mmCIF file of C-alpha atoms and ligand atoms in Angstrom:
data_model
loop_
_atom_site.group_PDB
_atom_site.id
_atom_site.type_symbol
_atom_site.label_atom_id
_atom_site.label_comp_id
_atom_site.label_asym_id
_atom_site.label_seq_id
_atom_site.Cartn_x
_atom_site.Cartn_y
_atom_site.Cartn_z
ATOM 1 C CA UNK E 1 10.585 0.138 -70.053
ATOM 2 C CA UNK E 2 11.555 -2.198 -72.544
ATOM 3 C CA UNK E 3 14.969 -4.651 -72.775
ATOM 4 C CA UNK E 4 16.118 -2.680 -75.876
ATOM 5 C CA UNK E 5 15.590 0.903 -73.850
ATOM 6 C CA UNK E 6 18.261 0.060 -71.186
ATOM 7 C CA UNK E 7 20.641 -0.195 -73.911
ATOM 8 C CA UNK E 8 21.653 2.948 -76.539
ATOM 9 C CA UNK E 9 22.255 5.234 -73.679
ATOM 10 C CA UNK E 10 25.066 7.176 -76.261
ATOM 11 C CA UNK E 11 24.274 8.557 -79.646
ATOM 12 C CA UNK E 12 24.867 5.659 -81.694
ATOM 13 C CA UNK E 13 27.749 5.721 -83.901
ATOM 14 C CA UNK E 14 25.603 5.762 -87.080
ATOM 15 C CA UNK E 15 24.246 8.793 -86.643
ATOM 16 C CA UNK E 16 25.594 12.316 -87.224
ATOM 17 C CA UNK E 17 25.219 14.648 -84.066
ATOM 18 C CA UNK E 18 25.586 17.712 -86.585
ATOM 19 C CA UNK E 19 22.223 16.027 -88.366
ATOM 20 C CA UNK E 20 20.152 15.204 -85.786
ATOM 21 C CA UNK E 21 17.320 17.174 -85.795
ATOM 22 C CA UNK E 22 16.365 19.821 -83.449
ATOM 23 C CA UNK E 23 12.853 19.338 -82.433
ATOM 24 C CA UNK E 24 10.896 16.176 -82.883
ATOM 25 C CA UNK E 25 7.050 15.901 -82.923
ATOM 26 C CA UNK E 26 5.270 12.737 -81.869
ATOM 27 C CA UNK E 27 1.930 10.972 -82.530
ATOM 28 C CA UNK E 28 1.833 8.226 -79.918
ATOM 29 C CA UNK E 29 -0.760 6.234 -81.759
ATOM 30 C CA UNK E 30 -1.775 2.632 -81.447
ATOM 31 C CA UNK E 31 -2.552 2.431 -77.624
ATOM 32 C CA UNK E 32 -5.929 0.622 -77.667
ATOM 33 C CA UNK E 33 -4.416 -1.823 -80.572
ATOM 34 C CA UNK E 34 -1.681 -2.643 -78.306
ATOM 35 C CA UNK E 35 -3.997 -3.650 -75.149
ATOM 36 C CA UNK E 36 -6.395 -5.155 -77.562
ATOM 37 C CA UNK E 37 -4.136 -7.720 -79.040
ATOM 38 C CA UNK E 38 -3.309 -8.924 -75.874
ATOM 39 C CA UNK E 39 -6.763 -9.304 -74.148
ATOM 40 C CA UNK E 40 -6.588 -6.037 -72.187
ATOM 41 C CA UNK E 41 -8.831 -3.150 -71.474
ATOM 42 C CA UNK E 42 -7.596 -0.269 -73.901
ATOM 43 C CA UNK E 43 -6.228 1.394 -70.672
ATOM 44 C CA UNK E 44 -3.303 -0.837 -70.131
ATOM 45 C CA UNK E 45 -1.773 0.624 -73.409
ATOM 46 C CA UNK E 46 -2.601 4.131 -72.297
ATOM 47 C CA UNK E 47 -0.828 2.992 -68.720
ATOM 48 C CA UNK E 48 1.893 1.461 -70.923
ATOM 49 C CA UNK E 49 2.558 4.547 -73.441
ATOM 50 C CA UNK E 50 3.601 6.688 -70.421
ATOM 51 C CA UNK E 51 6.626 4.712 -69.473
ATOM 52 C CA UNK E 52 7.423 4.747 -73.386
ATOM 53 C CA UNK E 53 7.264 8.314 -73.276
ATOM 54 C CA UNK E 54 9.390 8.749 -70.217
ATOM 55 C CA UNK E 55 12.176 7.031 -71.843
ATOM 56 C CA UNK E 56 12.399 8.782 -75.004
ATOM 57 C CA UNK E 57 12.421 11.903 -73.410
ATOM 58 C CA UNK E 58 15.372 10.920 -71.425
ATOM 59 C CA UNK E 59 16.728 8.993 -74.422
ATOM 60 C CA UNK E 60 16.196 12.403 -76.414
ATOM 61 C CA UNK E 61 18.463 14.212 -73.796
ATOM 62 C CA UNK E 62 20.951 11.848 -73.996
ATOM 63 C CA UNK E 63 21.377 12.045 -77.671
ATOM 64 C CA UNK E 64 21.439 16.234 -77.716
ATOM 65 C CA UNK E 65 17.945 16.374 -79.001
ATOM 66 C CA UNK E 66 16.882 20.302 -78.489
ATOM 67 C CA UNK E 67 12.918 19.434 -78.383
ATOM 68 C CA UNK E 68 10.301 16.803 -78.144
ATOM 69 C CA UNK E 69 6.844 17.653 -78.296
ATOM 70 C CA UNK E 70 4.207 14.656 -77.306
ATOM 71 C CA UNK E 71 0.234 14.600 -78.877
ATOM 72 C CA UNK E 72 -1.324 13.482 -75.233
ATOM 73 C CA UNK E 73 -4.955 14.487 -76.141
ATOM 74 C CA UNK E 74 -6.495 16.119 -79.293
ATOM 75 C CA UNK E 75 -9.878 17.886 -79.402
ATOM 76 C CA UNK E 76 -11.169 15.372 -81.003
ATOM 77 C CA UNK E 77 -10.712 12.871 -78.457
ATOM 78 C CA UNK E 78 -13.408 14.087 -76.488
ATOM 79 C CA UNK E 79 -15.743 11.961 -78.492
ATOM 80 C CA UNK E 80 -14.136 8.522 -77.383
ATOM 81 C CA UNK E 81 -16.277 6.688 -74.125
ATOM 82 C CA UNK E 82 -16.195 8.857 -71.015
ATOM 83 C CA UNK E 83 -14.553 6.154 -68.758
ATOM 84 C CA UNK E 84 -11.808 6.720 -71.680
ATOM 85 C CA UNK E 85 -11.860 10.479 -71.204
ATOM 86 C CA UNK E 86 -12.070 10.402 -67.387
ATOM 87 C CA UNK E 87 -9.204 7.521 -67.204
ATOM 88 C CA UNK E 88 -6.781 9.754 -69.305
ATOM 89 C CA UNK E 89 -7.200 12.807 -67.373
ATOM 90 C CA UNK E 90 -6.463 11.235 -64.309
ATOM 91 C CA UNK E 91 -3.609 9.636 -65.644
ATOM 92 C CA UNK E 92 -2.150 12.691 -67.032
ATOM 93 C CA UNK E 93 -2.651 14.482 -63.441
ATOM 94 C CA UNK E 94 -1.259 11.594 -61.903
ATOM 95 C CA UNK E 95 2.288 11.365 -63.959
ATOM 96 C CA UNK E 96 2.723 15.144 -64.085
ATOM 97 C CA UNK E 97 2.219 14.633 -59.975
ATOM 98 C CA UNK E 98 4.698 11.745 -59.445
ATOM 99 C CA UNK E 99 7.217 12.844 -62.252
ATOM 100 C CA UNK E 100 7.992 16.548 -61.554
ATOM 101 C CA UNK E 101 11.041 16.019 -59.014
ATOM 102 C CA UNK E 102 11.984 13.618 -61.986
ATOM 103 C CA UNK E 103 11.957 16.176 -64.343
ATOM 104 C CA UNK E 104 13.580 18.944 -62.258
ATOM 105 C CA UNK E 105 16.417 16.971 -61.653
ATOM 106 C CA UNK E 106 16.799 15.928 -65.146
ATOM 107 C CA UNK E 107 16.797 20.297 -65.799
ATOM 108 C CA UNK E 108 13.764 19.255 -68.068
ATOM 109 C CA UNK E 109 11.320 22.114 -69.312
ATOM 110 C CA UNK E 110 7.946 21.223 -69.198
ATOM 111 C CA UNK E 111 5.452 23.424 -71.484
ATOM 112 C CA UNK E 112 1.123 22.497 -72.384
ATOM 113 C CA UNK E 113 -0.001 23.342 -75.576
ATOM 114 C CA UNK E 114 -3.684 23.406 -76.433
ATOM 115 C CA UNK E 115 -6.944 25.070 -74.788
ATOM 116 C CA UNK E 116 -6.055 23.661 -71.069
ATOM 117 C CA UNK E 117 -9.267 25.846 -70.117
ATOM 118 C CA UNK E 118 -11.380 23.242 -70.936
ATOM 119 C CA UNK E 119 -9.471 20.330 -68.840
ATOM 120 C CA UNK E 120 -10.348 19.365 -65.117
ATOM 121 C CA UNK E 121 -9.482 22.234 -62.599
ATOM 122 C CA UNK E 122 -7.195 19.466 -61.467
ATOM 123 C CA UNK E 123 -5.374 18.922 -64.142
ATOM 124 C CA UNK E 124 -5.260 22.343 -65.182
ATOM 125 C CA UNK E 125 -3.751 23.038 -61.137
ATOM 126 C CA UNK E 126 -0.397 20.138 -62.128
ATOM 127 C CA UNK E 127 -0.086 22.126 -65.078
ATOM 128 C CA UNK E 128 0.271 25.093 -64.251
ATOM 129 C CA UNK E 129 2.433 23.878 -61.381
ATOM 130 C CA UNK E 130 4.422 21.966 -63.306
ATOM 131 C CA UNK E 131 5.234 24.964 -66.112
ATOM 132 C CA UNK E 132 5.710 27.471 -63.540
ATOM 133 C CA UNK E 133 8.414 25.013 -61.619
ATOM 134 C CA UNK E 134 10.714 23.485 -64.185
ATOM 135 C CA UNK E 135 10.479 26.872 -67.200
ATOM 136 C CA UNK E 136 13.793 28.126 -65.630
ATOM 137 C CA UNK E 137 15.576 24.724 -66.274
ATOM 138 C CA UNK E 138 17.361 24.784 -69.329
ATOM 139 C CA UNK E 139 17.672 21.179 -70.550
ATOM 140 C CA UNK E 140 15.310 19.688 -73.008
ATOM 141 C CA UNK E 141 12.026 21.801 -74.132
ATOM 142 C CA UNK E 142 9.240 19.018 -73.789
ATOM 143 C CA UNK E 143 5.677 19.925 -74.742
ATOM 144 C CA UNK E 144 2.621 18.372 -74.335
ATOM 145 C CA UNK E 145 -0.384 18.497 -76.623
ATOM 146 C CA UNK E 146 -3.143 18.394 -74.220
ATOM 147 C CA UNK E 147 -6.923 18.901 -75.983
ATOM 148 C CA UNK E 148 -4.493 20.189 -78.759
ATOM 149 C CA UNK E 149 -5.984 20.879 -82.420
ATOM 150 C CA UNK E 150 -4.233 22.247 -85.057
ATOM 151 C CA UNK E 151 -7.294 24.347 -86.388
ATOM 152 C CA UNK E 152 -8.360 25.353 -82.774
ATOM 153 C CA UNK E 153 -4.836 26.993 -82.510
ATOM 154 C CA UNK E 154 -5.056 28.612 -85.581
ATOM 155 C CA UNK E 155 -8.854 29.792 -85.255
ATOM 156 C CA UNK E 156 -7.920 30.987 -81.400
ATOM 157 C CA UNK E 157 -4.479 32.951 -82.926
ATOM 158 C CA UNK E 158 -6.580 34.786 -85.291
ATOM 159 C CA UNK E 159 -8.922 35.631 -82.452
ATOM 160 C CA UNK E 160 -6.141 37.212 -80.610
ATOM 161 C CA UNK E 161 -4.855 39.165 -83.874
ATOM 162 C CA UNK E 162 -8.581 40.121 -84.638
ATOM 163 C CA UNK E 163 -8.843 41.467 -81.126
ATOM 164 C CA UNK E 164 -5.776 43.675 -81.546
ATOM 165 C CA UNK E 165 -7.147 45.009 -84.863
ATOM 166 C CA UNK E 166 -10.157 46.289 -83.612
ATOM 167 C CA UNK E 167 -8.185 47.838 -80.409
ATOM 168 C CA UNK E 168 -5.892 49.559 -83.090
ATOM 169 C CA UNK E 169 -3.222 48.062 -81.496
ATOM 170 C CA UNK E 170 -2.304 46.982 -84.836
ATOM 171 C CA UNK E 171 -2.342 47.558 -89.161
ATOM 172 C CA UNK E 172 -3.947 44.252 -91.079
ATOM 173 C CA UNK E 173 -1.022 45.212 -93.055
ATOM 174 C CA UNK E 174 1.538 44.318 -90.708
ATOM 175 C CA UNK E 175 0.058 40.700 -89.913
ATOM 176 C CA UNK E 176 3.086 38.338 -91.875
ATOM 177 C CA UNK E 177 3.850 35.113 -90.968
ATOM 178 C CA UNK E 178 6.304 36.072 -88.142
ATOM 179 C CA UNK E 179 3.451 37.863 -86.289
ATOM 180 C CA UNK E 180 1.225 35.369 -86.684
ATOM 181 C CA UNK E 181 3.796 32.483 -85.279
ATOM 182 C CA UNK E 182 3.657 34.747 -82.427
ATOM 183 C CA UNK E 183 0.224 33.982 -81.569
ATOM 184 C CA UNK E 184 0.009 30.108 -81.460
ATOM 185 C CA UNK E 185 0.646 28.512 -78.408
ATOM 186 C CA UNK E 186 4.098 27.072 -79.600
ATOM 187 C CA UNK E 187 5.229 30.295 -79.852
ATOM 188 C CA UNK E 188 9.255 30.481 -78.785
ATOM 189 C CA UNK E 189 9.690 26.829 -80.076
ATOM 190 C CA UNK E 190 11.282 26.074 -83.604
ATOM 191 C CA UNK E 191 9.602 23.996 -85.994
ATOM 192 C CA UNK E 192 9.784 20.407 -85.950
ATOM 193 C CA UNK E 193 12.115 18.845 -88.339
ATOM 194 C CA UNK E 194 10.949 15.160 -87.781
ATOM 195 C CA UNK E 195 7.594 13.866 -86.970
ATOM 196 C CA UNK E 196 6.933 10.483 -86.131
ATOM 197 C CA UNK E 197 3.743 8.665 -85.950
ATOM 198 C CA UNK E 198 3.775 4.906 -84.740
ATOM 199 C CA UNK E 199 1.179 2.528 -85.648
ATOM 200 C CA UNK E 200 0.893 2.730 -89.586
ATOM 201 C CA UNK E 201 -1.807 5.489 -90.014
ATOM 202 C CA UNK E 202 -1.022 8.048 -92.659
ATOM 203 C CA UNK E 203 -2.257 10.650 -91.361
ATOM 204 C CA UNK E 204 -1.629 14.195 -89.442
ATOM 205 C CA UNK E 205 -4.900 14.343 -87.111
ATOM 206 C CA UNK E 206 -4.931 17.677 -86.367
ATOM 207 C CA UNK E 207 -1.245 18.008 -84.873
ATOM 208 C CA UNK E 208 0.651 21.109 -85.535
ATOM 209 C CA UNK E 209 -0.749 22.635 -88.789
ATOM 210 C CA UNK E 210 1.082 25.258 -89.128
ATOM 211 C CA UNK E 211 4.418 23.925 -87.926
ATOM 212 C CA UNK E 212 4.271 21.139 -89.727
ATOM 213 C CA UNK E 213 4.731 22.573 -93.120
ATOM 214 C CA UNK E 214 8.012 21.128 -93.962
ATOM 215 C CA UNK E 215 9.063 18.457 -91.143
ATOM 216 C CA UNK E 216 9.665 15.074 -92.731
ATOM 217 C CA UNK E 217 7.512 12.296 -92.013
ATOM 218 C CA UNK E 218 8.187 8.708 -90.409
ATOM 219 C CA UNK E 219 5.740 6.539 -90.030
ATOM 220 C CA UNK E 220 5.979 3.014 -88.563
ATOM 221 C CA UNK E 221 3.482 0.167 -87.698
ATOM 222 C CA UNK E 222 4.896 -0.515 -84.385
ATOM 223 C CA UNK E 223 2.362 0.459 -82.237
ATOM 224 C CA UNK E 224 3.454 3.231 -79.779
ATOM 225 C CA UNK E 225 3.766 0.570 -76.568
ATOM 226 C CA UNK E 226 6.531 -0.759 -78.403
ATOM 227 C CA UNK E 227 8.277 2.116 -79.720
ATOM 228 C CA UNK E 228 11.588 1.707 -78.085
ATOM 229 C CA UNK E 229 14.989 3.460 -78.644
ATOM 230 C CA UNK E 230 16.075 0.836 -81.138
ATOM 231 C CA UNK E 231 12.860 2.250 -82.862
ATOM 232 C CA UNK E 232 13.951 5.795 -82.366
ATOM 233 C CA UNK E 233 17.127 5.244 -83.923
ATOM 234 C CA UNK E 234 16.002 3.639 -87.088
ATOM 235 C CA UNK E 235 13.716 6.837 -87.463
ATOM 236 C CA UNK E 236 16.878 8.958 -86.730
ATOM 237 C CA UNK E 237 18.718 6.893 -89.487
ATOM 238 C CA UNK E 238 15.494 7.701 -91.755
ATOM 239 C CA UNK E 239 15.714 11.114 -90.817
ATOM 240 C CA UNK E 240 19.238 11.672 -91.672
ATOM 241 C CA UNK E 241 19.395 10.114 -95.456
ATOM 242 C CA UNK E 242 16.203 12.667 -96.467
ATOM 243 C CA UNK E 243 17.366 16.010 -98.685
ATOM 244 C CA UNK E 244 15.316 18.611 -97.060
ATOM 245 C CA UNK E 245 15.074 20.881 -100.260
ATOM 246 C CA UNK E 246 12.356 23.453 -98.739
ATOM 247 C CA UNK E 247 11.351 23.982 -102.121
ATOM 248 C CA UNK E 248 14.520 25.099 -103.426
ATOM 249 C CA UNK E 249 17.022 22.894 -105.594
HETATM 250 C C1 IPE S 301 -3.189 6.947 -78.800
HETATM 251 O O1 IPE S 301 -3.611 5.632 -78.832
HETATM 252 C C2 IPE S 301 -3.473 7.616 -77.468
HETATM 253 C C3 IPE S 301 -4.501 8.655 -77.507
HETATM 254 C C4 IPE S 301 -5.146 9.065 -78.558
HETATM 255 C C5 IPE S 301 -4.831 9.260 -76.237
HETATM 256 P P1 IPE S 301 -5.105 5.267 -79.226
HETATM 257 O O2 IPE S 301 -5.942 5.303 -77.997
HETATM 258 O O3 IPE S 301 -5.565 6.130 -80.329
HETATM 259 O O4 IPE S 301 -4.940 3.763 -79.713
HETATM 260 P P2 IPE S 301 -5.604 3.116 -80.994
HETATM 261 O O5 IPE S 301 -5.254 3.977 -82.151
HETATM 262 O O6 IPE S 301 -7.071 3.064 -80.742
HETATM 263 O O7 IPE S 301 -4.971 1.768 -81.078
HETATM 264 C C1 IPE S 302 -4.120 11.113 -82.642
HETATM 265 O O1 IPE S 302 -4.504 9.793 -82.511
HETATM 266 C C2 IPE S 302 -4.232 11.820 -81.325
HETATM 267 C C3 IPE S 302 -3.265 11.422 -80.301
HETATM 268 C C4 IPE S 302 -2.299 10.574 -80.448
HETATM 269 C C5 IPE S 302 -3.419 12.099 -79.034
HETATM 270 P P1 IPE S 302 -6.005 9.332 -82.816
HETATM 271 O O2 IPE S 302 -6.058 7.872 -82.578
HETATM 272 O O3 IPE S 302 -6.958 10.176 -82.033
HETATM 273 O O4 IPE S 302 -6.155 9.704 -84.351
HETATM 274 P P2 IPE S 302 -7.120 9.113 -85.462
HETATM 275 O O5 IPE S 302 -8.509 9.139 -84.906
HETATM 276 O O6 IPE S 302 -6.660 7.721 -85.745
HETATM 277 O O7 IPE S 302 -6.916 10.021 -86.630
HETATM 278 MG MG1 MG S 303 -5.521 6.014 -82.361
#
């Protein structure tokens, strides 16, 4: 945790509770940068961009923020060095293990999006455990993109709809937008309203397709290591000057 995160425990008085927005997405880019520039193994960053997670989760409860979801893993990462691979899976089994009593007490709810088949058995075991421990609590709704991708959602939703088709369990007719929702994994979670990607790239990667289709975009080129609350509030302060017009006037 940084100096700045210790401060900014209350919503600061610049910002509007009644405009805060509901969910927020997260691309926590720029780990390997971060080691890099300081002469360490890409790991360290990965190690790093935990505890920065951590504390904007609690600094999200502490503001009134509804939901935060966190890209972990996407399926494309699969093609980065297997030492990578293998040292972020063990990571990720390792933090769920040490954090859940955390996150209980905090009345967090923990939720995996993403095709968690194809993860460790491990992994998959803290997951499930995990889920099926804190999805009574009733605080914050934090979700994970774990070998998330935006079009493997869609394709695998599709799959399920296709599936009821041919059972006649249901018309083409009746598949609308509401249905369909129904049948990605973030199913029960609004959209989110703000997504932030650190590190300067301009870019989606795969996250949340469908969800995405009007959340406003803040990117920054601090790289996600760094991403403190001071940095969460200036995004917040972004956030809350944009005219979301949804098309209309
Ligand atoms: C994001 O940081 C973390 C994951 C994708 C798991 P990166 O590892 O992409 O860091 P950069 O972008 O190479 O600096
Ligand atoms: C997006 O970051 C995925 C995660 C943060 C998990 P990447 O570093 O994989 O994205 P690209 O390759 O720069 O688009
Ligand atoms: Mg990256």
């Amino acid at each position: 945790m940084t100096a700045n995160s210790t401060v900014l425990q209350d919503l600061p008085a610049d910002l509007m509770r009644e405009r805060l927005p509901r969910h927020v997405a997260v691309i926590m880019d720029g780990n390997g940068r971060w080691a890099k520039r300081r002469g360490m193994p890409r790991i360290m960053g990965h190690r790093r961009g935990v505890d920065v997670l951590k504390d904007l989760l609690r600094c999200c409860r502490d503001w009134g923020i509804e939901a935060l979801t966190a890209y972990a893993f996407s399926t494309e990462n699969w093609g980065r060095p297997v030492e990578e691979v293998e040292f972020l899976m063990t990571l990720f089994e390792r933090v769920l293990r040490q954090e859940l009593r955390e996150m209980m007490q905090e009345n967090v709810r923990i939720q995996f999006v993403g095709n968690l088949n194809a993860l460790p058995k491990s992994l998959q075991e803290e997951i499930e455990r995990s889920m099926a421990a804190t999805q009574n609590n009733s605080g914050i709704r934090f979700t994970v993109a774990t070998n998330y991708g935006g079009r493997q959602e869609i394709v695998q939703a599709c799959r399920a709809i296709a599936r009821k088709v041919e059972q006649g369990l249901l018309q083409p007719e009746q598949i609308d937008e509401a249905l369909f929702e129904r049948h990605l994994y973030t199913c029960g979670t609004c959209d989110p309203d703000l997504l932030i990607r650190t590190s300067g790239e301009m870019r989606i990667s795969n996250f949340l397709l469908w969800q995405m289709a009007y959340a406003e975009i803040y990117v920054t080129d601090t790289l996600w290591p760094d991403f403190d609350r001071k940095e969460f509030h200036q995004a917040l302060c972004d956030y809350q000057q944009r005219e979301r017009r949804f098309g209309k006037l």
